[in-house]
Amino acid sequence: MITDFDLIIIGGGINGAGIARDAAERGMRVCLLEQGDLCNGTTRWSSRLIHGGLRYLEHAELGLVYESLHERETLLRIAPHLVQPLKLLIPIYKSGRRSKFLIAVGMGLYDLLSIGKSLPNHKMLDAREALEELPALNHHGLAGAATYFDAQVTFAERLVVENALAAREAGAQIRTYSRVDQILSSNRLIGGVRYTDLRSDRQYDLSAPVVVNAAGPWVDRVLEKMSQPPRRFMGGTKGTHIVVPRFPGQPKVACYLEAESDGRPFFILPWNNMLLIGTTDIRFDGNPGEVCTEEAEISYLLSETNRVFPDAKLDKKSIHFHYTGVRPLPRKEKKAEGDITRRHIIKHHRRNAKGFYSVIGGKLTTYRNLAEEVTDRVVRRLKHHGAKCQTARQPLPGAAVKISWVVDQLDNCDYISPESRVHLLNVYGSRALLIRDLVKKNPRLGDEICPHSHAIAAEIIFVYEHEMPTTLADVLLRRTMIGLSPDQGRAALPKALDIARHHIGWSAARADEEERRYLREIGRLMC
Ligand SMILES: Cc1cc2nc3c(=O)[nH]c(=O)nc-3n(C[C@H](O)[C@H](O)[C@H](O)COP(=O)(O)OP(=O)(O)OC[C@H]3O[C@@H](n4cnc5c(N)ncnc54)[C@H](O)[C@@H]3O)c2cc1C
């Protein structure tokens, strides 16, 4: 039977985009449907760590830690402009629930499981050495510290966008603002999906012999769109982060801490010239699109940070913005939130709709491996004889050429300030050269439009033409990263709208409407 596609993917978060890339590069006809913009779900609300997950050692999840540590190495290689090494310090207090000995054993195991890595091994420090490393640390009862390396993806949004770009480059269709409303099946065989294009409010049917539900915490909601929905699989927990300015004596390295009030681990991470502090872990059963930050979560993060860094003196007014997301975890009603596995499960709904798969759980860190596993299953189901998986070796689009060469090329462009060059490299990697080309043609496009991120005018035009955004929020929050500035891009708004009007052709009415929608969207991130 002739179908529209070989594979339809529901969800444009990191997992959906990763699967789309892998499957398209292996020669399949792929369509990805996302109800909002790319990276509009959990991926955006994560701690942005590419890590082995030291904590999972306590749950004896050695396989998960091993997989994560090896994926960390892969991502450092295929996306060096987005994923960077991060030094972390664990202060150890005499009153802590985890002893220095236990932490040393854990760190040794972490090193063992990441054998062959490019990052340095851990070090154990005594209290004096710990204070030398981090003088602002609360010294009362300090027994020492451990330092080790993991990695950070400052702009997880870009990791998703670049996977989607690679997928499109390989022939995939990426349809954003396309909400799947119905799973089509007959005789217990998947047939395709019915979706609404939310821009035109029109419904369409698409056919494919395989459909993958990569809707993150919405997985059960998508399953409800089957004629005979299966039992529920998801049991999410929500997690909140706050973003604050650097404070006196702020940690230069990232800190991995134990909360005094409940013994839970949390992070203070240098991030985007600010500090990202999180997270909480609370059961959540509602609509993931409506999850919000609670006062108690903010107080918890502020007071635990002030306890370890007494000079920080953070309060609610210090917060630039906050965000909350729902972890797409497998349903485990009896387990404590922190004990639920972070492993992923690929569920084949063979009883109700053969050829229909759901991705349950997983981490940002392991998305590439998850995508490879899912695509292998699709290959077997379709008996597709295409190319082998290349994603562990093939760099993402922004790492197509060596970054040192890109730096040299950008240095030759006088129209772009040194600060803006750094921003371009961190956001677009080697694709920054395409933006430089726009500036060469029209030097005024090298003007800085955001005093915080140092983004330039040319970026608005570039991402609009090449990176599939629809709204101003897509451009500012999930492409140029202007919206992740301390003011969430407010200072850049007039110039961004001016460029959209004069270079992209937005009418005055459209610009006004986009501005209103943008302010509403970032309003959710404010206290
Ligand atoms: C607080 C927190 C901290 C975390 N920190 C880390 C970390 O530091 N490191 C790490 O490795 N992992 C971390 N994670 C886990 C990680 O973020 C997630 O596992 C991962 O991002 C899930 O990606 P996803 O693509 O499956 O889901 P999502 O990113 O949620 O994407 C699913 C997409 O499906 C779309 N969708 C839903 N329904 C439909 C429909 N009907 N039609 C079309 N599209 C639909 C949604 O709009 C959404 O964009 C964290 C998670 C949380 C919540």
Coordinates of C-alpha atoms and ligand atoms in Angstrom, one line a residue:
M1 CA 0.0 0.0 0.0
I2 CA 1.3 3.5 -0.8
T3 CA 1.4 5.7 2.2
D4 CA 2.3 9.4 2.7
F5 CA 5.3 8.6 4.8
D6 CA 7.3 5.7 6.2
L7 CA 7.2 7.2 9.7
I8 CA 5.2 9.9 11.5
I9 CA 6.6 11.3 14.7
I10 CA 4.4 13.0 17.2
G11 CA 6.3 15.6 19.3
G12 CA 9.1 18.1 18.5
G13 CA 11.1 17.9 21.7
I14 CA 14.6 16.5 21.8
N15 CA 13.4 12.9 21.4
G16 CA 11.1 13.5 18.5
A17 CA 13.7 15.7 16.7
G18 CA 16.4 13.1 17.4
I19 CA 14.3 10.3 15.9
A20 CA 13.4 12.4 12.9
R21 CA 17.1 13.1 12.2
D22 CA 18.2 9.5 12.5
A23 CA 15.3 8.0 10.5
A24 CA 15.6 10.6 7.7
E25 CA 19.3 10.2 7.5
R26 CA 18.8 6.4 7.1
G27 CA 16.6 7.1 4.1
M28 CA 13.1 7.0 5.5
R29 CA 10.3 9.3 4.5
V30 CA 9.6 11.1 7.7
C31 CA 7.1 13.6 9.0
L32 CA 7.3 15.2 12.4
L33 CA 4.2 16.9 13.9
E34 CA 4.6 19.3 16.8
Q35 CA 1.6 21.0 18.4
G36 CA 3.6 24.2 19.2
D37 CA 7.0 25.3 18.2
L38 CA 10.1 23.0 18.3
C39 CA 11.4 22.5 21.9
N40 CA 8.3 23.8 23.5
G41 CA 7.9 21.2 26.2
T42 CA 10.0 19.5 28.9
T43 CA 13.3 19.7 27.0
R44 CA 13.2 23.5 27.5
W45 CA 12.5 23.2 31.2
S46 CA 15.3 20.9 32.1
S47 CA 18.5 21.6 34.1
R48 CA 20.3 21.5 30.8
L49 CA 22.9 19.0 32.0
I50 CA 24.5 16.4 29.8
H51 CA 25.4 14.1 32.7
G52 CA 25.9 10.6 33.8
G53 CA 23.6 11.2 36.8
L54 CA 25.7 10.6 39.9
R55 CA 22.4 10.3 41.9
Y56 CA 21.3 7.2 39.9
L57 CA 24.3 5.3 41.4
E58 CA 22.4 5.3 44.7
H59 CA 19.6 3.4 42.9
A60 CA 22.1 1.0 41.4
E61 CA 21.2 2.2 37.8
L62 CA 24.7 1.4 36.6
G63 CA 23.5 0.7 33.0
L64 CA 21.8 4.1 32.8
V65 CA 24.9 5.9 34.2
Y66 CA 27.2 4.0 31.8
E67 CA 24.9 4.9 28.8
S68 CA 24.6 8.5 29.9
L69 CA 28.3 9.0 30.4
H70 CA 29.1 7.6 27.0
E71 CA 26.4 9.7 25.3
R72 CA 27.9 12.7 27.1
E73 CA 31.2 12.0 25.3
T74 CA 29.3 11.6 22.0
L75 CA 27.5 14.9 22.4
L76 CA 30.7 16.7 23.3
R77 CA 32.0 15.4 19.9
I78 CA 29.1 16.0 17.6
A79 CA 27.9 19.3 19.1
P80 CA 30.9 21.0 20.7
H81 CA 29.4 24.5 20.1
L82 CA 26.3 23.6 22.2
V83 CA 27.6 21.0 24.7
Q84 CA 30.5 22.0 26.9
P85 CA 32.4 20.5 29.8
L86 CA 31.3 21.7 33.2
K87 CA 33.3 21.4 36.4
L88 CA 31.1 20.6 39.5
L89 CA 31.9 20.7 43.2
I90 CA 30.1 18.7 45.8
P91 CA 30.6 20.3 49.3
I92 CA 30.6 17.7 52.0
Y93 CA 29.2 18.7 55.4
K94 CA 29.6 16.7 58.7
S95 CA 25.9 16.8 59.1
G96 CA 25.2 15.6 55.6
R97 CA 23.3 12.4 54.8
R98 CA 26.1 11.2 52.5
S99 CA 29.5 10.7 54.1
K100 CA 32.8 11.7 52.5
F101 CA 33.7 8.0 52.2
L102 CA 30.4 7.2 50.4
I103 CA 30.9 10.2 48.0
A104 CA 34.5 9.1 47.3
V105 CA 33.3 5.6 46.4
G106 CA 30.5 7.0 44.2
M107 CA 33.0 9.3 42.4
G108 CA 35.4 6.4 41.8
L109 CA 32.6 4.4 40.3
Y110 CA 31.6 7.3 38.1
D111 CA 35.1 7.5 36.8
L112 CA 35.2 3.8 36.2
L113 CA 31.9 3.9 34.2
S114 CA 33.2 6.7 32.0
I115 CA 36.5 5.0 31.2
G116 CA 38.0 6.4 28.0
K117 CA 36.4 9.8 28.5
S118 CA 38.0 13.1 27.4
L119 CA 37.1 14.8 30.7
P120 CA 39.4 14.7 33.8
N121 CA 38.7 12.3 36.7
H122 CA 37.3 13.4 40.1
K123 CA 39.4 14.8 43.0
M124 CA 38.6 14.7 46.7
L125 CA 39.4 17.9 48.6
D126 CA 39.8 18.6 52.4
A127 CA 37.9 21.5 53.9
R128 CA 40.7 24.0 53.3
E129 CA 41.1 23.1 49.6
A130 CA 37.3 23.2 49.2
L131 CA 37.3 26.8 50.5
E132 CA 40.2 27.7 48.3
E133 CA 38.1 26.5 45.3
L134 CA 35.0 28.2 46.6
P135 CA 35.7 30.9 49.3
A136 CA 32.0 31.9 49.6
L137 CA 30.9 28.4 50.7
N138 CA 29.4 28.2 54.2
H139 CA 32.4 26.8 56.2
H140 CA 30.5 25.7 59.3
G141 CA 30.8 21.9 59.6
L142 CA 32.5 21.6 56.2
A143 CA 34.3 18.3 56.0
G144 CA 35.7 18.6 52.4
A145 CA 34.5 18.4 48.8
A146 CA 34.7 16.4 45.6
T147 CA 35.2 18.0 42.2
Y148 CA 34.4 16.2 38.9
F149 CA 33.3 17.0 35.4
D150 CA 30.0 16.6 33.5
A151 CA 28.7 18.7 30.6
Q152 CA 26.1 21.4 30.0
V153 CA 24.0 22.4 27.0
T154 CA 23.3 26.1 27.7
F155 CA 20.8 26.3 24.9
A156 CA 18.9 22.9 24.9
E157 CA 16.5 24.7 22.4
R158 CA 19.3 24.8 19.9
L159 CA 20.0 21.1 20.3
V160 CA 16.5 20.4 19.2
V161 CA 16.5 22.9 16.4
E162 CA 19.7 21.6 15.0
N163 CA 18.4 18.0 15.1
A164 CA 15.3 19.2 13.3
L165 CA 17.4 21.1 10.7
A166 CA 19.5 18.0 10.1
A167 CA 16.3 15.9 9.7
R168 CA 14.9 18.5 7.2
E169 CA 18.2 18.5 5.3
A170 CA 17.9 14.7 5.0
G171 CA 14.4 15.1 3.5
A172 CA 12.1 15.0 6.6
Q173 CA 9.0 17.3 6.8
I174 CA 8.9 19.2 10.0
R175 CA 5.4 20.6 10.7
T176 CA 5.1 22.8 13.7
Y177 CA 1.8 24.1 15.1
S178 CA 0.3 20.8 14.0
R179 CA -1.6 19.1 16.8
V180 CA -2.3 15.4 16.5
D181 CA -6.0 14.9 17.3
Q182 CA -6.6 11.3 16.4
I183 CA -4.6 8.1 16.0
L184 CA -5.9 6.3 12.9
S185 CA -5.9 2.5 13.0
S186 CA -7.9 -0.4 11.6
N187 CA -7.8 -4.2 12.2
R188 CA -5.3 -3.4 15.1
L189 CA -2.8 -2.0 12.6
I190 CA -1.6 1.6 12.7
G191 CA -2.7 3.6 9.7
G192 CA -1.6 7.2 10.4
V193 CA -2.9 10.3 12.3
R194 CA -5.4 13.1 11.9
Y195 CA -4.0 16.5 12.8
T196 CA -5.0 20.1 12.9
D197 CA -2.8 22.8 11.4
L198 CA -3.3 25.4 14.1
R199 CA -2.3 28.3 11.9
S200 CA -5.1 27.6 9.4
D201 CA -7.4 25.6 11.7
R202 CA -7.7 22.9 9.1
Q203 CA -7.6 19.2 9.7
Y204 CA -5.6 16.7 7.6
D205 CA -5.0 12.9 7.6
L206 CA -1.6 11.5 7.0
S207 CA -0.8 7.8 6.5
A208 CA 2.2 5.8 7.5
P209 CA 2.9 2.2 8.5
V210 CA 4.8 3.3 11.7
V211 CA 3.9 6.2 14.1
V212 CA 6.0 7.1 17.1
N213 CA 4.5 8.9 20.0
A214 CA 7.4 11.1 21.4
A215 CA 5.1 13.5 23.2
G216 CA 7.1 13.5 26.4
P217 CA 4.8 14.1 29.4
W218 CA 1.8 14.2 27.0
V219 CA 2.3 10.6 25.9
D220 CA -0.9 9.4 27.7
R221 CA -2.9 12.3 26.3
V222 CA -1.9 11.2 22.8
L223 CA -2.8 7.6 23.6
E224 CA -6.3 8.8 24.6
K225 CA -6.7 9.7 20.9
M226 CA -6.7 6.0 20.0
S227 CA -10.1 4.3 19.4
Q228 CA -9.2 1.9 22.2
P229 CA -6.7 3.7 24.5
P230 CA -4.4 1.4 26.5
R231 CA -3.7 1.9 30.3
R232 CA -1.8 4.9 31.5
F233 CA 2.0 4.7 31.2
M234 CA 3.2 8.1 32.5
G235 CA 3.6 9.2 36.1
G236 CA 5.3 12.6 35.8
T237 CA 6.9 14.7 38.5
K238 CA 7.4 18.4 38.1
G239 CA 10.6 20.3 38.7
T240 CA 11.2 24.0 39.1
H241 CA 14.3 26.2 38.4
I242 CA 15.0 29.8 39.3
V243 CA 17.4 32.1 37.4
V244 CA 19.2 34.7 39.4
P245 CA 22.1 37.1 38.8
R246 CA 25.6 36.2 39.9
F247 CA 26.0 37.1 43.6
P248 CA 29.2 38.1 45.6
G249 CA 31.5 35.1 45.7
Q250 CA 29.2 33.2 43.4
P251 CA 30.4 29.8 42.5
K252 CA 32.7 29.8 39.4
V253 CA 32.2 26.1 39.2
A254 CA 28.8 24.4 39.3
C255 CA 27.7 23.1 42.7
Y256 CA 25.9 19.9 43.4
L257 CA 24.4 20.2 46.8
E258 CA 22.3 18.3 49.3
A259 CA 19.3 20.2 50.6
E260 CA 19.2 20.4 54.4
S261 CA 15.4 20.3 54.6
D262 CA 14.8 17.0 52.8
G263 CA 18.2 15.6 51.8
R264 CA 17.4 16.0 48.0
P265 CA 20.2 16.9 45.7
F266 CA 20.0 20.2 43.8
F267 CA 22.3 22.2 41.5
I268 CA 23.6 25.8 41.4
L269 CA 24.8 26.1 37.8
P270 CA 26.6 29.0 36.1
W271 CA 24.4 29.5 33.1
N272 CA 24.2 32.1 30.3
N273 CA 26.1 34.7 32.5
M274 CA 23.6 34.1 35.4
L275 CA 22.9 31.2 37.8
L276 CA 20.4 28.5 37.2
I277 CA 19.2 26.9 40.5
G278 CA 17.1 23.8 40.7
T279 CA 15.3 21.6 40.9
T280 CA 12.4 20.4 42.9
D281 CA 10.7 16.9 42.4
I282 CA 6.9 16.8 43.1
R283 CA 4.3 14.4 41.7
F284 CA 2.2 16.0 38.9
D285 CA -0.8 14.5 37.3
G286 CA -2.3 17.4 35.5
N287 CA -2.0 18.9 32.0
P288 CA 1.8 19.4 31.4
G289 CA 0.9 22.5 29.4
E290 CA -0.6 24.1 32.5
V291 CA 2.1 23.3 35.1
C292 CA 3.2 26.2 37.1
T293 CA 5.7 27.2 39.7
E294 CA 4.6 27.2 43.4
E295 CA 5.7 29.8 46.0
A296 CA 6.9 26.9 48.2
E297 CA 9.3 25.7 45.5
I298 CA 10.8 29.1 45.1
S299 CA 11.2 29.5 48.8
Y300 CA 12.9 26.1 49.0
L301 CA 15.4 26.9 46.3
L302 CA 16.2 30.4 47.7
S303 CA 16.6 29.2 51.3
E304 CA 18.8 26.2 50.4
T305 CA 21.0 28.4 48.3
N306 CA 21.3 31.1 51.0
R307 CA 22.2 28.4 53.5
V308 CA 25.2 27.2 51.5
F309 CA 26.2 30.7 50.3
P310 CA 25.3 33.0 53.2
D311 CA 26.6 36.1 51.2
A312 CA 24.2 35.4 48.4
K313 CA 21.3 36.9 50.3
L314 CA 18.8 36.0 47.6
D315 CA 15.2 36.8 47.9
K316 CA 12.2 36.7 45.5
K317 CA 13.2 40.1 44.1
S318 CA 16.5 38.7 43.0
I319 CA 14.9 36.3 40.5
H320 CA 15.1 37.2 36.8
F321 CA 12.7 34.4 35.9
H322 CA 11.7 30.9 36.8
Y323 CA 10.4 27.8 35.0
T324 CA 8.8 24.5 35.7
G325 CA 8.5 21.4 33.6
V326 CA 7.1 17.9 33.9
R327 CA 9.5 14.9 33.8
P328 CA 8.0 12.3 31.5
L329 CA 8.6 9.3 33.9
P330 CA 7.2 5.8 33.8
R331 CA 4.2 5.4 36.1
K332 CA 5.2 4.1 39.6
E333 CA 2.6 5.1 42.1
K334 CA 4.3 3.5 45.2
K335 CA 7.8 4.8 44.7
A336 CA 9.1 8.1 46.0
E337 CA 9.6 10.8 43.3
G338 CA 13.4 10.6 43.4
D339 CA 13.4 6.8 43.2
I340 CA 11.5 6.5 39.9
T341 CA 13.9 5.3 37.1
R342 CA 15.1 7.8 34.5
R343 CA 15.6 5.0 32.0
H344 CA 13.5 5.1 28.9
I345 CA 11.1 2.4 27.7
I346 CA 10.0 2.0 24.1
K347 CA 6.5 0.6 24.2
H348 CA 5.0 -1.1 21.1
H349 CA 1.2 -1.0 21.2
R350 CA 1.0 -4.2 19.3
R351 CA -2.3 -5.3 20.8
N352 CA -4.2 -2.2 19.8
A353 CA -2.3 -0.8 16.9
K354 CA 0.7 -2.7 15.5
G355 CA 3.3 -0.3 14.3
F356 CA 2.5 2.3 16.9
Y357 CA 5.2 3.0 19.5
S358 CA 5.4 5.3 22.5
V359 CA 8.6 6.7 24.1
I360 CA 8.2 6.6 27.9
G361 CA 10.8 8.4 30.1
G362 CA 14.3 9.1 29.2
K363 CA 16.7 12.0 29.6
L364 CA 18.0 14.8 27.5
T365 CA 21.4 13.3 27.8
T366 CA 20.5 10.0 26.2
Y367 CA 18.3 11.3 23.4
R368 CA 20.6 10.3 20.6
N369 CA 20.9 6.7 21.8
L370 CA 17.1 6.6 22.4
A371 CA 16.6 7.8 18.8
E372 CA 18.9 5.1 17.5
E373 CA 17.0 2.4 19.4
V374 CA 13.6 3.7 18.2
T375 CA 14.9 4.0 14.6
D376 CA 16.3 0.4 14.8
R377 CA 12.9 -0.8 15.8
V378 CA 11.3 1.1 12.9
V379 CA 13.8 -0.3 10.5
R380 CA 13.0 -3.8 11.6
R381 CA 9.3 -3.2 11.4
L382 CA 9.5 -1.7 7.9
K383 CA 12.1 -4.2 6.8
H384 CA 13.8 -1.1 5.5
H385 CA 17.3 -1.6 4.0
G386 CA 18.8 1.9 4.3
A387 CA 22.0 3.4 5.6
K388 CA 23.2 2.5 9.1
C389 CA 22.9 5.0 12.0
Q390 CA 25.4 7.8 11.6
T391 CA 24.3 10.1 14.4
A392 CA 27.1 9.2 16.8
R393 CA 29.7 10.3 14.3
Q394 CA 28.0 12.8 12.1
P395 CA 28.3 16.3 13.6
L396 CA 25.2 18.4 14.0
P397 CA 24.8 21.3 11.4
G398 CA 26.5 23.9 13.7
A399 CA 29.6 21.7 14.0
A400 CA 30.0 21.0 10.3
V401 CA 33.4 22.7 10.3
K402 CA 36.0 23.2 13.0
I403 CA 35.1 26.0 15.4
S404 CA 38.6 27.4 15.5
W405 CA 38.4 28.0 11.7
V406 CA 35.0 29.7 12.3
V407 CA 36.5 31.9 15.0
D408 CA 39.2 33.1 12.5
Q409 CA 36.6 33.8 9.8
L410 CA 34.4 35.8 12.2
D411 CA 37.4 37.8 13.5
N412 CA 37.8 39.1 9.9
C413 CA 34.4 40.8 10.0
D414 CA 34.8 44.3 11.5
Y415 CA 31.0 44.9 11.4
I416 CA 30.4 42.5 14.2
S417 CA 31.5 43.4 17.7
P418 CA 33.7 40.8 19.6
E419 CA 30.9 40.2 22.1
S420 CA 28.4 39.5 19.3
R421 CA 30.9 37.1 17.7
V422 CA 31.0 35.1 20.9
H423 CA 27.2 35.0 21.0
L424 CA 27.0 33.9 17.4
L425 CA 29.4 31.1 18.0
N426 CA 27.7 29.9 21.1
V427 CA 24.3 29.9 19.5
Y428 CA 24.9 28.8 15.9
G429 CA 28.4 27.3 15.8
S430 CA 29.6 27.2 12.2
R431 CA 26.3 28.4 11.0
A432 CA 27.3 31.8 12.3
L433 CA 29.2 32.2 9.0
L434 CA 25.9 32.3 7.2
I435 CA 24.8 35.2 9.4
R436 CA 28.2 36.9 8.9
D437 CA 27.5 36.7 5.1
L438 CA 24.2 38.7 5.6
V439 CA 26.2 41.3 7.5
K440 CA 28.8 41.5 4.8
K441 CA 26.1 42.4 2.3
N442 CA 24.4 44.9 4.6
P443 CA 26.7 46.1 7.4
R444 CA 23.8 47.6 9.3
L445 CA 22.6 44.1 10.1
G446 CA 25.7 43.8 12.3
D447 CA 24.1 46.2 14.8
E448 CA 23.5 44.8 18.2
I449 CA 19.8 44.5 19.1
C450 CA 20.1 43.0 22.6
P451 CA 22.4 44.6 25.2
H452 CA 22.4 41.3 27.3
S453 CA 23.0 38.6 24.8
H454 CA 24.7 40.8 22.2
A455 CA 22.5 39.3 19.4
I456 CA 22.6 41.2 16.1
A457 CA 19.9 42.3 13.7
A458 CA 20.9 39.8 11.0
E459 CA 19.9 36.9 13.2
I460 CA 16.2 37.8 13.1
I461 CA 16.3 37.6 9.3
F462 CA 18.5 34.5 9.2
V463 CA 16.4 32.3 11.6
Y464 CA 13.2 33.5 10.1
E465 CA 14.4 32.3 6.6
H466 CA 16.3 29.2 7.6
E467 CA 15.1 27.8 10.9
M468 CA 11.3 27.3 10.7
P469 CA 10.0 29.7 13.4
T470 CA 6.4 31.0 13.1
T471 CA 6.0 33.5 15.9
L472 CA 8.1 36.2 17.5
A473 CA 8.4 34.0 20.6
D474 CA 9.8 31.2 18.5
V475 CA 12.4 33.6 17.1
L476 CA 13.4 35.1 20.5
L477 CA 13.0 32.2 22.9
R478 CA 13.9 29.2 20.8
R479 CA 16.2 30.3 18.0
T480 CA 18.2 33.5 18.8
M481 CA 18.1 32.9 22.6
I482 CA 17.5 36.6 23.1
G483 CA 14.6 35.7 25.3
L484 CA 16.8 33.9 27.8
S485 CA 18.4 37.2 28.8
P486 CA 17.8 38.6 32.3
D487 CA 15.0 40.8 30.9
Q488 CA 13.7 38.0 28.7
G489 CA 14.4 40.0 25.6
R490 CA 12.3 43.1 26.5
A491 CA 15.0 45.6 25.6
A492 CA 15.4 43.9 22.2
L493 CA 11.7 43.9 21.4
P494 CA 11.4 47.2 19.5
K495 CA 14.3 46.5 17.2
A496 CA 13.3 42.9 16.6
L497 CA 9.8 44.0 15.6
D498 CA 11.2 46.7 13.4
I499 CA 13.4 44.2 11.5
A500 CA 10.4 41.8 11.2
R501 CA 8.4 44.7 9.7
H502 CA 11.0 46.0 7.3
H503 CA 12.8 42.9 6.3
I504 CA 10.3 40.1 6.8
G505 CA 7.2 42.0 5.8
W506 CA 5.1 41.8 8.9
S507 CA 2.2 44.4 9.0
A508 CA 1.9 46.8 11.9
A509 CA -1.1 44.8 13.1
R510 CA 0.8 41.6 13.0
A511 CA 3.8 43.1 14.8
D512 CA 1.5 44.4 17.6
E513 CA -0.2 41.1 17.9
E514 CA 3.1 39.2 18.1
E515 CA 4.4 41.6 20.7
R516 CA 1.3 41.0 22.9
R517 CA 1.6 37.2 22.5
Y518 CA 5.3 37.4 23.4
L519 CA 4.7 39.4 26.5
R520 CA 2.0 37.0 27.5
E521 CA 4.4 34.0 27.0
I522 CA 7.2 35.4 29.0
G523 CA 4.8 36.6 31.7
R524 CA 4.5 33.0 32.7
L525 CA 8.2 33.0 33.7
M526 CA 7.8 35.8 36.2
C527 CA 7.2 35.7 39.9
Ligands
LIG1 C1 12.9 19.8 35.9 C2 13.6 18.9 35.0 C3 15.0 18.8 34.9 C4 15.6 18.0 34.0 N1 16.9 18.0 33.9 C5 17.6 17.2 33.0 C6 19.0 17.3 32.8 O1 19.6 18.1 33.4 N2 19.6 16.4 32.0 C7 18.8 15.5 31.3 O2 19.4 14.7 30.6 N3 17.5 15.4 31.4 C8 16.8 16.2 32.2 N4 15.5 16.2 32.3 C9 14.7 15.3 31.5 C10 14.6 15.7 30.1 O3 14.3 17.1 30.0 C11 13.4 15.0 29.4 O4 13.5 13.7 29.6 C12 13.4 15.3 27.9 O5 13.6 16.7 27.6 C13 12.1 14.8 27.3 O6 12.1 15.1 25.9 P1 10.9 14.7 25.0 O7 11.2 15.1 23.6 O8 10.5 13.3 25.3 O9 9.7 15.6 25.6 P2 9.3 17.1 25.3 O10 10.5 18.0 25.3 O11 8.2 17.5 26.3 O12 8.6 17.1 23.9 C14 7.4 16.6 23.7 C15 6.6 17.4 22.6 O13 5.4 16.8 22.2 C16 4.5 17.8 21.8 N5 3.2 17.3 21.8 C17 2.4 16.9 22.9 N6 1.2 16.5 22.4 C18 1.2 16.6 21.1 C19 0.2 16.4 20.1 N7 -1.0 16.0 20.4 N8 0.5 16.7 18.8 C20 1.7 17.2 18.5 N9 2.7 17.4 19.4 C21 2.4 17.1 20.7 C22 4.7 18.8 22.9 O14 4.3 20.1 22.5 C23 6.2 18.8 23.2 O15 6.9 19.8 22.4 C24 14.8 17.1 33.2 C25 13.4 17.2 33.2 C26 12.8 18.1 34.1 C27 11.3 18.3 34.1

